[in-house]
Coordinates of C-alpha atoms and ligand atoms in Angstrom, one line a residue:
X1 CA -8.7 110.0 -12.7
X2 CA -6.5 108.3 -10.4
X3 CA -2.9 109.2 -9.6
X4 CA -0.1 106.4 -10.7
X5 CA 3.3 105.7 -9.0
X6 CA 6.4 107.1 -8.7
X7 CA 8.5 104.9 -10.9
X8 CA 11.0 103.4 -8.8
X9 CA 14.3 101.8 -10.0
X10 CA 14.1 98.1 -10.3
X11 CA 15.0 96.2 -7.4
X12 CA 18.5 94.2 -7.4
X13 CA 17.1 91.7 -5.4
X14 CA 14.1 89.8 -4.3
X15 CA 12.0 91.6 -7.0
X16 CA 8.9 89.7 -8.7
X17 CA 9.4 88.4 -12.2
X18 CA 6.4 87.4 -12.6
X19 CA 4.7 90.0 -13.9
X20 CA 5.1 91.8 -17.4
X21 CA 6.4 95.6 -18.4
X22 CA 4.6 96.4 -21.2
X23 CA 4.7 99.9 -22.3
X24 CA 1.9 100.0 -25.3
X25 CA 4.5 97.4 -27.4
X26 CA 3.4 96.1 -30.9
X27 CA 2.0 99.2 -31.8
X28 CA -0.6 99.0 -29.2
X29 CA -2.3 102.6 -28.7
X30 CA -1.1 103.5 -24.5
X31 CA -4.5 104.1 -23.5
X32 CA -5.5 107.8 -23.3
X33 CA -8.1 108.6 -20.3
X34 CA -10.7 110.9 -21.6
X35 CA -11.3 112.7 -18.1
X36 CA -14.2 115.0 -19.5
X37 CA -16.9 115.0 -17.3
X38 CA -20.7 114.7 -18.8
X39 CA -23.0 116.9 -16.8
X40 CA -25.5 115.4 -14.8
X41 CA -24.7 112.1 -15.7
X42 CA -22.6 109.3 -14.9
X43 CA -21.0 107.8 -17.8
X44 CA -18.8 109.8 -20.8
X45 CA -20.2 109.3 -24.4
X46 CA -18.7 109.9 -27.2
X47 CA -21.4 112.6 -27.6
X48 CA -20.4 114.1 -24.5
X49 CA -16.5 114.0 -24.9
X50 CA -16.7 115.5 -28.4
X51 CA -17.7 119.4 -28.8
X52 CA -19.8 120.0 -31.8
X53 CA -17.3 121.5 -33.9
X54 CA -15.4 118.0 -33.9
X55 CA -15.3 116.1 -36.8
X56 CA -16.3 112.3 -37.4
X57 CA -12.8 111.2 -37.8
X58 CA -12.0 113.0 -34.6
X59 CA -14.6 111.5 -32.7
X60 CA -13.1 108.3 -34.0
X61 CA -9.9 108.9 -33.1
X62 CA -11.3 109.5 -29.1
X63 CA -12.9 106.1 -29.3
X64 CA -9.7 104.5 -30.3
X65 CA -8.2 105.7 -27.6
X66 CA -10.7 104.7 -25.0
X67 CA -11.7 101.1 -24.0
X68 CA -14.8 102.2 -22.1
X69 CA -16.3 104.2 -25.1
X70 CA -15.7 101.1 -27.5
X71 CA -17.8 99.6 -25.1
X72 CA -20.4 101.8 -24.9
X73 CA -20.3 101.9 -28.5
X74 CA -20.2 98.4 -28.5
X75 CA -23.1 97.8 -26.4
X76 CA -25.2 101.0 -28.5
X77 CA -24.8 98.8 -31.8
X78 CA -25.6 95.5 -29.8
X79 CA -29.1 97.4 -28.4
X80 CA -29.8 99.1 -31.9
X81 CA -29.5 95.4 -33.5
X82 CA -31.7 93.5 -31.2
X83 CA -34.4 96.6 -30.8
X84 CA -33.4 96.7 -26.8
X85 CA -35.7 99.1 -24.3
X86 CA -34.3 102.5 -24.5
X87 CA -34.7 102.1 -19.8
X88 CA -32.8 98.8 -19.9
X89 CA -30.1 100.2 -22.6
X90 CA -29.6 103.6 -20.3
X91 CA -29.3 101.2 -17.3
X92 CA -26.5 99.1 -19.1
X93 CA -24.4 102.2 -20.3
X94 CA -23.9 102.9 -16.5
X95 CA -21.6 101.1 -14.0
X96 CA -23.8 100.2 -10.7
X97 CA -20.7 100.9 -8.7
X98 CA -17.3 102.4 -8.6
X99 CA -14.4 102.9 -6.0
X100 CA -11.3 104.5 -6.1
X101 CA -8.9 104.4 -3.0
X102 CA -5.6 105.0 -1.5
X103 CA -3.4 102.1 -1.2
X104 CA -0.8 103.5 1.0
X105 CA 2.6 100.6 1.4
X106 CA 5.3 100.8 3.2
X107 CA 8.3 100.1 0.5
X108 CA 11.4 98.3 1.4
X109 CA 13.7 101.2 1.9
X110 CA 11.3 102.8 4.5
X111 CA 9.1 105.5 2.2
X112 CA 5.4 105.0 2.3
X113 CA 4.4 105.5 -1.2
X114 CA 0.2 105.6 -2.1
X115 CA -0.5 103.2 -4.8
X116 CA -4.3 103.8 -6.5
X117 CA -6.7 100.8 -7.0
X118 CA -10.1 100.6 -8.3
X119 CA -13.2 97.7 -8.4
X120 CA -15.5 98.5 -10.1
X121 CA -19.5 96.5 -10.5
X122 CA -20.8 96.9 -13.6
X123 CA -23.8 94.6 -13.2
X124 CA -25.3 92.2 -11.1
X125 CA -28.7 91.6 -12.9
X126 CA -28.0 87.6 -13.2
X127 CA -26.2 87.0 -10.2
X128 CA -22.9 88.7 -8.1
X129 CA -20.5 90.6 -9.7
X130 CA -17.4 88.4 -10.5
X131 CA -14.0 89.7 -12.4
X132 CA -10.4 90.0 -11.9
X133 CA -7.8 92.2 -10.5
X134 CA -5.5 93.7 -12.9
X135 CA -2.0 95.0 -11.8
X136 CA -0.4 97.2 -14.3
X137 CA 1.2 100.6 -14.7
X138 CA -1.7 101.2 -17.0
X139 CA -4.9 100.6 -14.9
X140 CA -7.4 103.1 -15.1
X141 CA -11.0 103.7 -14.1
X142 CA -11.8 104.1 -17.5
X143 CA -10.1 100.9 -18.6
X144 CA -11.9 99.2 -15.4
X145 CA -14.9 99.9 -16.0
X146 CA -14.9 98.7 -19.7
X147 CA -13.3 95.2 -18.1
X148 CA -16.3 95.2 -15.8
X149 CA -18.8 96.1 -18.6
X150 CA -17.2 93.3 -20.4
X151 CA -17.4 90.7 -17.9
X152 CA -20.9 91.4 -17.6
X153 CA -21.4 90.1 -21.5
X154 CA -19.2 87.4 -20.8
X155 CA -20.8 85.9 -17.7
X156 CA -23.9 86.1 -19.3
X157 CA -23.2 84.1 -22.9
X158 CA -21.3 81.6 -20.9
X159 CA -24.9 81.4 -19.1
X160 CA -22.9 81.3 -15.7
X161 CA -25.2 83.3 -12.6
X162 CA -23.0 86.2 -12.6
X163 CA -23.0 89.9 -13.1
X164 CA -19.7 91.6 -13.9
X165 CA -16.8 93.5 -12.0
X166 CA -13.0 94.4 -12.1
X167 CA -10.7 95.8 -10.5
X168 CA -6.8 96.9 -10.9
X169 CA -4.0 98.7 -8.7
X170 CA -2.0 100.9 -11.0
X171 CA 1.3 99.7 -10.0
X172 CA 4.4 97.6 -12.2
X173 CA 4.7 94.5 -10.0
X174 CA 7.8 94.3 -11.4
X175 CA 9.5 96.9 -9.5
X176 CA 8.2 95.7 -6.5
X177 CA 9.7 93.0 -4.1
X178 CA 7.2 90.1 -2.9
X179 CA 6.8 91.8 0.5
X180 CA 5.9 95.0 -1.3
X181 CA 3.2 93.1 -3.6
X182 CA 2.2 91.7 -0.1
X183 CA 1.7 94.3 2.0
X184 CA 0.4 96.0 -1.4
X185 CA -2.2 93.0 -2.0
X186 CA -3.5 92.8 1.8
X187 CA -4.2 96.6 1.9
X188 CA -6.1 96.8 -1.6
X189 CA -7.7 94.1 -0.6
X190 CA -9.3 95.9 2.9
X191 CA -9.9 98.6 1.2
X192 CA -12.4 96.9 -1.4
X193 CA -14.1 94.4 1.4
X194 CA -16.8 97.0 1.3
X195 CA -17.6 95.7 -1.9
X196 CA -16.0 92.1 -2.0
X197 CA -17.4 88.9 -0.5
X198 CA -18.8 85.4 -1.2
X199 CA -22.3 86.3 -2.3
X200 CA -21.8 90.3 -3.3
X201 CA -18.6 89.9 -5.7
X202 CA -15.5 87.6 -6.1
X203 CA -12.1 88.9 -7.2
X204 CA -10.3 86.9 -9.4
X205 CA -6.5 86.6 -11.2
X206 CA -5.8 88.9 -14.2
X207 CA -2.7 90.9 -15.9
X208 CA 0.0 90.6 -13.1
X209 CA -1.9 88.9 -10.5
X210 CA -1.4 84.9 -9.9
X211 CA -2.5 82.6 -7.1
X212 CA -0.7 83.8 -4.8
X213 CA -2.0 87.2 -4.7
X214 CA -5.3 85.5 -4.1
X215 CA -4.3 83.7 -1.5
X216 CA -3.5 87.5 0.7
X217 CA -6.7 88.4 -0.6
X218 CA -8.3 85.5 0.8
X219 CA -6.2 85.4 3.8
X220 CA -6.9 88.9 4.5
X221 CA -10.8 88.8 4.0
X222 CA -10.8 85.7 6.5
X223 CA -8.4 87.8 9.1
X224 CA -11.2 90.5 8.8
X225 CA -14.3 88.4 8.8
X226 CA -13.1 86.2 11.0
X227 CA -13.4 82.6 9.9
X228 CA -12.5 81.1 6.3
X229 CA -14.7 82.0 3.5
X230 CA -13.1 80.0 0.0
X231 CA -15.7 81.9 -2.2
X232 CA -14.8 85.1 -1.4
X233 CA -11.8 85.2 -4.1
X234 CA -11.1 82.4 -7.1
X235 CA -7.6 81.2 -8.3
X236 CA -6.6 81.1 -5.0
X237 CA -3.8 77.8 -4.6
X238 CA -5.2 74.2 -4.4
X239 CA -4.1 73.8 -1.4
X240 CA -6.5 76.8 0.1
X241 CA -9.6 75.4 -1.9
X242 CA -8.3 76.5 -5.4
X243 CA -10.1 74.2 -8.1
X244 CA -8.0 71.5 -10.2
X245 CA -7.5 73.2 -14.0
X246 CA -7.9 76.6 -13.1
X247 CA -4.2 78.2 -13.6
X248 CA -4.2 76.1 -16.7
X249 CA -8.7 77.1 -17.4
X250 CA -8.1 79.7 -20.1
X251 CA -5.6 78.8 -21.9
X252 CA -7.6 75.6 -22.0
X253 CA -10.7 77.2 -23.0
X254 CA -9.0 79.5 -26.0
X255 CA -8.0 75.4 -27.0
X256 CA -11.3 73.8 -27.4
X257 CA -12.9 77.1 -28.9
X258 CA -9.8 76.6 -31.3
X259 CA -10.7 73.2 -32.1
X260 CA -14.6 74.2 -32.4
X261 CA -14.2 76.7 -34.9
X262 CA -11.4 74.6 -36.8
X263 CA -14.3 72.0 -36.6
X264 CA -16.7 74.1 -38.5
X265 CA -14.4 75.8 -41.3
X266 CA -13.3 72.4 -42.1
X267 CA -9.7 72.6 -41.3
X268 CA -7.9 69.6 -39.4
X269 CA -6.3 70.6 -36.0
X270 CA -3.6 68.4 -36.4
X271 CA -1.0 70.2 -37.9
X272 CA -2.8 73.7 -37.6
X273 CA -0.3 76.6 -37.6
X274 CA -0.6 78.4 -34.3
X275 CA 1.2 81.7 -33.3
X276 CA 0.8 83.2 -30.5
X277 CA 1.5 86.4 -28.7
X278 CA 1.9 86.3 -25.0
X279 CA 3.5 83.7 -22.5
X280 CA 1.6 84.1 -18.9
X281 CA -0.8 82.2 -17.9
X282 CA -3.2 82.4 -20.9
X283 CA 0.0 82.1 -23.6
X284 CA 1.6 79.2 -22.0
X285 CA -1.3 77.1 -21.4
X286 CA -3.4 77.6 -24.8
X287 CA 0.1 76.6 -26.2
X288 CA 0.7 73.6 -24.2
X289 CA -3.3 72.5 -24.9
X290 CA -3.2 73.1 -28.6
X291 CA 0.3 70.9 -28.5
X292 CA -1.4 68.2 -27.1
X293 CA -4.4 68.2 -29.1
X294 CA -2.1 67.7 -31.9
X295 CA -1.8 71.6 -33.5
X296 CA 1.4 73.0 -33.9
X297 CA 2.8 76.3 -32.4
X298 CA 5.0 78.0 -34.7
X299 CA 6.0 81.1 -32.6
X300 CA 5.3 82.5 -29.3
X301 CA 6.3 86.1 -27.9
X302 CA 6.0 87.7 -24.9
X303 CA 6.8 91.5 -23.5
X304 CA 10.4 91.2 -24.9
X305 CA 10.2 89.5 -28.2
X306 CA 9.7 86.0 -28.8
X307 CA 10.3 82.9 -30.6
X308 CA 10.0 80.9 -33.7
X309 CA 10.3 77.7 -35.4
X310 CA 8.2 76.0 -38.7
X311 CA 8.5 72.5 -37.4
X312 CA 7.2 73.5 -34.6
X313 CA 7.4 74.7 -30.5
X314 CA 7.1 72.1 -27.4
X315 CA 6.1 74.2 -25.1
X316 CA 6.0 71.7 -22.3
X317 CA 9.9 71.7 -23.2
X318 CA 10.4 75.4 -23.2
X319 CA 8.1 76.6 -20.3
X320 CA 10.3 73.7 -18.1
X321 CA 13.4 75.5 -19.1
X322 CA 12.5 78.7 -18.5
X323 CA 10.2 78.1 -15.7
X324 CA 7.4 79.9 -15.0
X325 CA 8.0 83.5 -14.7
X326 CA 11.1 83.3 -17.3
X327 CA 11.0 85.2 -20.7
X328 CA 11.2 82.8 -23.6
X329 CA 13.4 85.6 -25.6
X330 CA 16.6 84.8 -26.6
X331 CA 15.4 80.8 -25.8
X332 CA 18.7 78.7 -28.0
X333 CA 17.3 76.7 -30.8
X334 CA 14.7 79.0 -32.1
X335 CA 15.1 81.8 -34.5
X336 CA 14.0 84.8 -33.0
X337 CA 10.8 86.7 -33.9
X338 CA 9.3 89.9 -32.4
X339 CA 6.0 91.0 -31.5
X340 CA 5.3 93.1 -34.7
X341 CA 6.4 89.9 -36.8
X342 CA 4.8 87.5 -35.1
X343 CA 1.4 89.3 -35.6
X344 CA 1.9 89.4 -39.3
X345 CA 3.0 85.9 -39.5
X346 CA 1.7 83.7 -41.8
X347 CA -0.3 80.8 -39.9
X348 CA -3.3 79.3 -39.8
X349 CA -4.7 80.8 -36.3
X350 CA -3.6 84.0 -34.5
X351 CA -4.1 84.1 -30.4
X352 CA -3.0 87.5 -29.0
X353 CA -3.1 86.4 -25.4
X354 CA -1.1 89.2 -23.2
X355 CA -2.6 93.6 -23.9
X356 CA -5.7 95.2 -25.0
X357 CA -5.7 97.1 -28.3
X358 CA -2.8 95.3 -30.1
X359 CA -4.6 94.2 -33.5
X360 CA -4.9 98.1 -34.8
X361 CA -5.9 99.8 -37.7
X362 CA -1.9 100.5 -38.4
X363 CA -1.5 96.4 -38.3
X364 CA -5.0 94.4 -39.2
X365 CA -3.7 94.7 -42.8
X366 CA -0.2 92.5 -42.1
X367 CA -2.3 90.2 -40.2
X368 CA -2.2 86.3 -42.4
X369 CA -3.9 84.2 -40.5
X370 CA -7.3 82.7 -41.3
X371 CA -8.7 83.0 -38.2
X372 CA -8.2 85.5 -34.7
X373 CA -8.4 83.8 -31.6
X374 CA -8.9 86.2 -28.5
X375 CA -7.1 84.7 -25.9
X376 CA -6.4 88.6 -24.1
X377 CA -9.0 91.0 -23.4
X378 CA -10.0 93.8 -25.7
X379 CA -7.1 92.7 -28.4
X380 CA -8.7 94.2 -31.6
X381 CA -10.0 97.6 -31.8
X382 CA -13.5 98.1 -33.6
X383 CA -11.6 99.6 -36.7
X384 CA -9.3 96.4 -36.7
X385 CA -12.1 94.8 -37.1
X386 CA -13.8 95.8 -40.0
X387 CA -10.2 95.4 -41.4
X388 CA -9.9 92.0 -40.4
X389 CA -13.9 91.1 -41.3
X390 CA -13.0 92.8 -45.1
X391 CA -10.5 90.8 -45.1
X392 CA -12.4 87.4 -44.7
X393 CA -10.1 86.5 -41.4
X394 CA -12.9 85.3 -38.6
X395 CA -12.3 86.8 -35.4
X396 CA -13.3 84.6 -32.0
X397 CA -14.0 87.5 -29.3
X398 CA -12.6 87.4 -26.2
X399 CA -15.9 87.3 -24.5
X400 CA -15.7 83.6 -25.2
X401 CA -12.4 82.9 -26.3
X402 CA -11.1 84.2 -23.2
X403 CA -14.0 82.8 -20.8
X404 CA -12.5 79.1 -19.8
X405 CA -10.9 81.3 -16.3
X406 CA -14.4 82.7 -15.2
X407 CA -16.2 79.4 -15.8
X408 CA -13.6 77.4 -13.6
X409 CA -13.7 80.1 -10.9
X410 CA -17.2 79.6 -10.9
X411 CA -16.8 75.7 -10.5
X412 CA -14.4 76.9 -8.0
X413 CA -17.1 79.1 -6.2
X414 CA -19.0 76.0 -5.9
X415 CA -17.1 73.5 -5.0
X416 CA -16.3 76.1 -1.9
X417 CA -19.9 76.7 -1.4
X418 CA -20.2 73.1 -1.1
X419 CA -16.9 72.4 0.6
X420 CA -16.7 69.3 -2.1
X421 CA -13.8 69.3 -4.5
X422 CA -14.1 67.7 -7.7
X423 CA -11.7 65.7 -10.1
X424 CA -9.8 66.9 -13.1
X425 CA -11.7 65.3 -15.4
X426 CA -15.0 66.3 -14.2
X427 CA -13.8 69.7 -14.2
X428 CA -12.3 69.4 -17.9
X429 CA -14.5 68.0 -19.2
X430 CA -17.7 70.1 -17.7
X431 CA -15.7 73.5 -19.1
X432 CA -15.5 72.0 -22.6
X433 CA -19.5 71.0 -22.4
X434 CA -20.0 75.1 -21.5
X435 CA -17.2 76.1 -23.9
X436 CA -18.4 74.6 -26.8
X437 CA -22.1 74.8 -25.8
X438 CA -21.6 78.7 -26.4
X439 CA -19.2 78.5 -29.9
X440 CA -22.4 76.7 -30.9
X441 CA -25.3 78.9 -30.5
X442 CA -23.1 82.1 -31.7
X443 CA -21.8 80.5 -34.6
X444 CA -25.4 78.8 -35.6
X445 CA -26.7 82.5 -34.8
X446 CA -23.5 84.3 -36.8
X447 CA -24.6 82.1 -40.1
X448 CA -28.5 82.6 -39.5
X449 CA -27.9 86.7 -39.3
X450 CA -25.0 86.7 -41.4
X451 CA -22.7 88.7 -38.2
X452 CA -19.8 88.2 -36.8
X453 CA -19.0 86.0 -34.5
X454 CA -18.8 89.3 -31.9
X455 CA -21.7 90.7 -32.7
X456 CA -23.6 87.3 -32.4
X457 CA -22.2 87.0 -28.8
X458 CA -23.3 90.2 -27.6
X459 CA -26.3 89.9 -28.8
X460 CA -27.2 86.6 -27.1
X461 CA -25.2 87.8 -24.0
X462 CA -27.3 91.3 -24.3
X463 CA -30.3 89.5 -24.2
X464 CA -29.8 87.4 -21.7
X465 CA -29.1 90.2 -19.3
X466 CA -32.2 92.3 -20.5
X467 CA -34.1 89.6 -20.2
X468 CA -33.3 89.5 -16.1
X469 CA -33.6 93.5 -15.7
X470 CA -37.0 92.4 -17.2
X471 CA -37.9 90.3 -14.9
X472 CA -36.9 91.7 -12.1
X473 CA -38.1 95.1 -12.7
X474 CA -37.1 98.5 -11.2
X475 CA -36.6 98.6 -7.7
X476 CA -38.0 100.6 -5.5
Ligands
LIG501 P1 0.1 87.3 -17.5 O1 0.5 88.5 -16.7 O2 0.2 86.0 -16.9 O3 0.9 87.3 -18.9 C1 1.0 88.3 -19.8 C2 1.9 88.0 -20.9 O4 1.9 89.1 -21.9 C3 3.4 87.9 -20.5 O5 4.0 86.8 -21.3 C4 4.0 89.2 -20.9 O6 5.4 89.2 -21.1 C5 3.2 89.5 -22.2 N1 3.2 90.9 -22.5 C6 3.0 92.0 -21.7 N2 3.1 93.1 -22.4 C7 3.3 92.8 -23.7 C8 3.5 93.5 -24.9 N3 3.5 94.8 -24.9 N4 3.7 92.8 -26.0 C9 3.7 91.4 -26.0 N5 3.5 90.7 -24.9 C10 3.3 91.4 -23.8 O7 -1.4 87.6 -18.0 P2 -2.5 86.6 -18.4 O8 -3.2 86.2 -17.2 O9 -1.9 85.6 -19.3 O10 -3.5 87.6 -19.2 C11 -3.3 87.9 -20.6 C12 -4.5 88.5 -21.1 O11 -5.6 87.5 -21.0 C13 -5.0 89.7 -20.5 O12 -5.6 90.5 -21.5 C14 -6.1 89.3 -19.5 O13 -7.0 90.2 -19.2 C15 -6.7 88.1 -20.3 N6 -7.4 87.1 -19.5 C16 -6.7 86.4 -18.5 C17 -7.4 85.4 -17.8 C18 -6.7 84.6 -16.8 O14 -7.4 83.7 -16.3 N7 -5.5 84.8 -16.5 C19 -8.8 85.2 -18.1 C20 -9.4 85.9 -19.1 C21 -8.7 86.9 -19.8

């Protein structure tokens, strides 16, 4: 496993806000690397991280713990279900590529300090491997490769000609001033161009990251290359041939699935109790969608705590006053509510939109609301989830709850192909056509099989990628 950073002191001055400091808050478990490695093979199983002598439970506990063995897990259950090739389920449980490197940056004070980043392809069956770059003190290749895995299933039940990638720089932007995130961003980003580019796989924002960032990485690939190339990176800035909705795409997306499954379980969005955890870029714009569509936000949180009020949130009002890299703690007017509250509050729909693994097995029993929207990635563990489903509370995955980003970054990847730009509306409206296109076939498939709504997904996005390794066969 990679090495972290040395923790520096904050910086008085000029340091990012942007970005968040969790530390495993809300009861989420800190992710725990299993670095065992599996002879002869590639990937760890939870057959080959746990010694005979171990029992079930422990072998559960290790899967907690792990994002990329849920997802191995995950994907073993998904093959078992839809009577998947035991070749093309081997294929899947392995990543096609992996690099770790050095990101050596010259710090403000003078010291050179080595920063580790990873990208990581998981597939690129149906098209080139597209996911986002993660900074955060808690990156690991484990971790990235489960993102990547997981990109791979949501690419494909979006139905979007993608494979699936990530990537992450362990590192608390936080403590880092914007020259250091810079000069951090620009020699990440040459470091990976042996993997990156327009038509082989295209970074993306994620946890910590922001249009900006995108805009060294593009800035850097074109210095390199040569020339501009827009579709080498998405969520760069409009004015470098960034699309129209994309900051505000996923938050967007998590609205309309919102008003889709509302739709179907015969409750009326206006008025719907929403709370929801996390105020970046996914938080803030779900919450400022579902307020125009009529729904009303009851609390929102973020790293430090959060905020609540029955009558309701404007979050157009308090995003304005705090601006956009502000924390909404402490905001006057509201009563205060933290992260472990707002989690067992009683609404109508739950979005956990900032860290993985914060709906446990220690909380899924507080949890009130009727349905769980996945705005973050990897929010529920699998044995929160069979609390949740015995509890009758539907969960949206993330896979499509989450999936409004990736499908504007791929209108973004072709309007830059095309060097044409489209409108707002076309855009908005073209996302809810795919958004709600997909809530449609899983839930019609979720009430035929009697699943949930996340194994219905990865079984239509499972098939869709089998059915390209199929067709394409094995090369050589
Ligand atoms: P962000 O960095 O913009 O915001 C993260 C938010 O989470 C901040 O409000 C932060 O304060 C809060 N947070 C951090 N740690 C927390 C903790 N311990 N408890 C409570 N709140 C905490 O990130 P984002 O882009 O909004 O991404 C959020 C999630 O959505 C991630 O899981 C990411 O992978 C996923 N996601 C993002 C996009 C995208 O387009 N940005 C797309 C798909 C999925």
């Amino acid at each position: 496993m990679g090495g972290g950073m040395t923790m520096q002191k904050p910086k008085k001055s000029g340091a990012r806000k942007g970005a968040d400091v969790p530390a495993g808050g809300n009861g989420a478990p800190v992710a725990t690397a299993v670095a065992v490695p599996a002879a002869g093979r590639g990937t760890l199983t939870v057959a080959d991280v746990t010694p005979p002598s171990q029992t079930p439970s422990n072998t559960a506990v290790l899967r907690r713990h792990n994002l990329w063995l849920q997802s191995l897990h995950q994907l073993d259950e998904t093959a078992r279900a839809i009577k998947l090739d035991s070749n093309t389920h081997e294929l899947l449980r392995h990543c096609k590529r992996t690099l770790e490197v050095a990101v050596p940056v010259r710090l403000d004070s003078g010291k050179v300090e080595v920063f580790t980043g990873y990208r990581v392809h998981h597939n690129q069956f149906r098209g080139p491997a597209k996911g986002g770059i993660r900074y955060h003190h808690e990156v690991s290749m484990e971790e990235v490769k489960a993102l990547a895995m997981l990109m791979t299933w949501k690419c494909a039940l979006m139905n979007i000609p993608y494979g699936g990638a990530k990537g992450g720089v362990v590192v608390d932007p936080k403590r880092l001033s914007e020259r250091e995130i810079e000069a951090l961003t620009r020699r990440f980003t040459s470091e990976i161009m042996i993997i990156i580019g327009p038509d082989k796989d295209i970074p993306a924002p994620d946890m910590g990251t922001d249009p900006q960032i995108m805009a060294w990485i593009y800035d850097t690939y074109n210095m390199t290359t040569g020339h501009a190339v827009p579709q080498v990176v998405t969520g760069k800035p409009v004015s470098l041939g960034g699309s129209l909705g994309r900051v505000e795409a996923t938050g967007r997306g998590v609205s309309y699935v919102i008003a889709a499954v509302s739709k179907e379980m015969g409750l009326n969005l206006k008025g719907l109790r929403v709370a929801i955890q996390g105020s970046g870029n996914v938080g803030s714009n779900a919450a400022k969608a579902l307020h125009e569509m009529g729904a009303r936000v009851i609390a929102m949180t973020d790293v430090a705590g959060g905020i609540y009020s029955e009558g309701g949130i404007d979050p157009f009002k308090v995003f304005a006053e705090v601006g956009p890299k502000g924390t909404i703690t402490g905001l006057a007017g509201y009563k205060p509510i933290s992260n472990t509250e707002l989690l067992a509050l009683d609404c109508d729909i739950l979005v956990p939109a900032a860290l993985g693994g914060v709906i446990t097995d220690k909380n899924a029993n507080a949890v009130r609301a009727k349905i769980v929207v996945e705005g973050a990635n990897g929010p529920t563990t699998p044995e929160a989830d069979d609390i949740l489903k015995s509890k009758g509370i539907v969960v949206v995955p993330d896979i499509l709850a989450n999936a409004g980003g990736v499908t504007v970054s791929y209108f973004e990847w072709v309007q830059g192909i095309q060097y044409y730009f489209w409108e707002l509306e076309e855009i908005n409206s073209r996302l809810h056509k795919i958004m709600t296109k997909a809530f449609n076939s899983l839930w019609a498939l979720s009430r035929r099989e009697r699943i949930t709504l996340r194994d219905a997904a990865m079984r239509i996005a499972l098939q869709r990628v089998a059915e390209a390794s199929r067709t394409l066969g094995l090369f050589p």
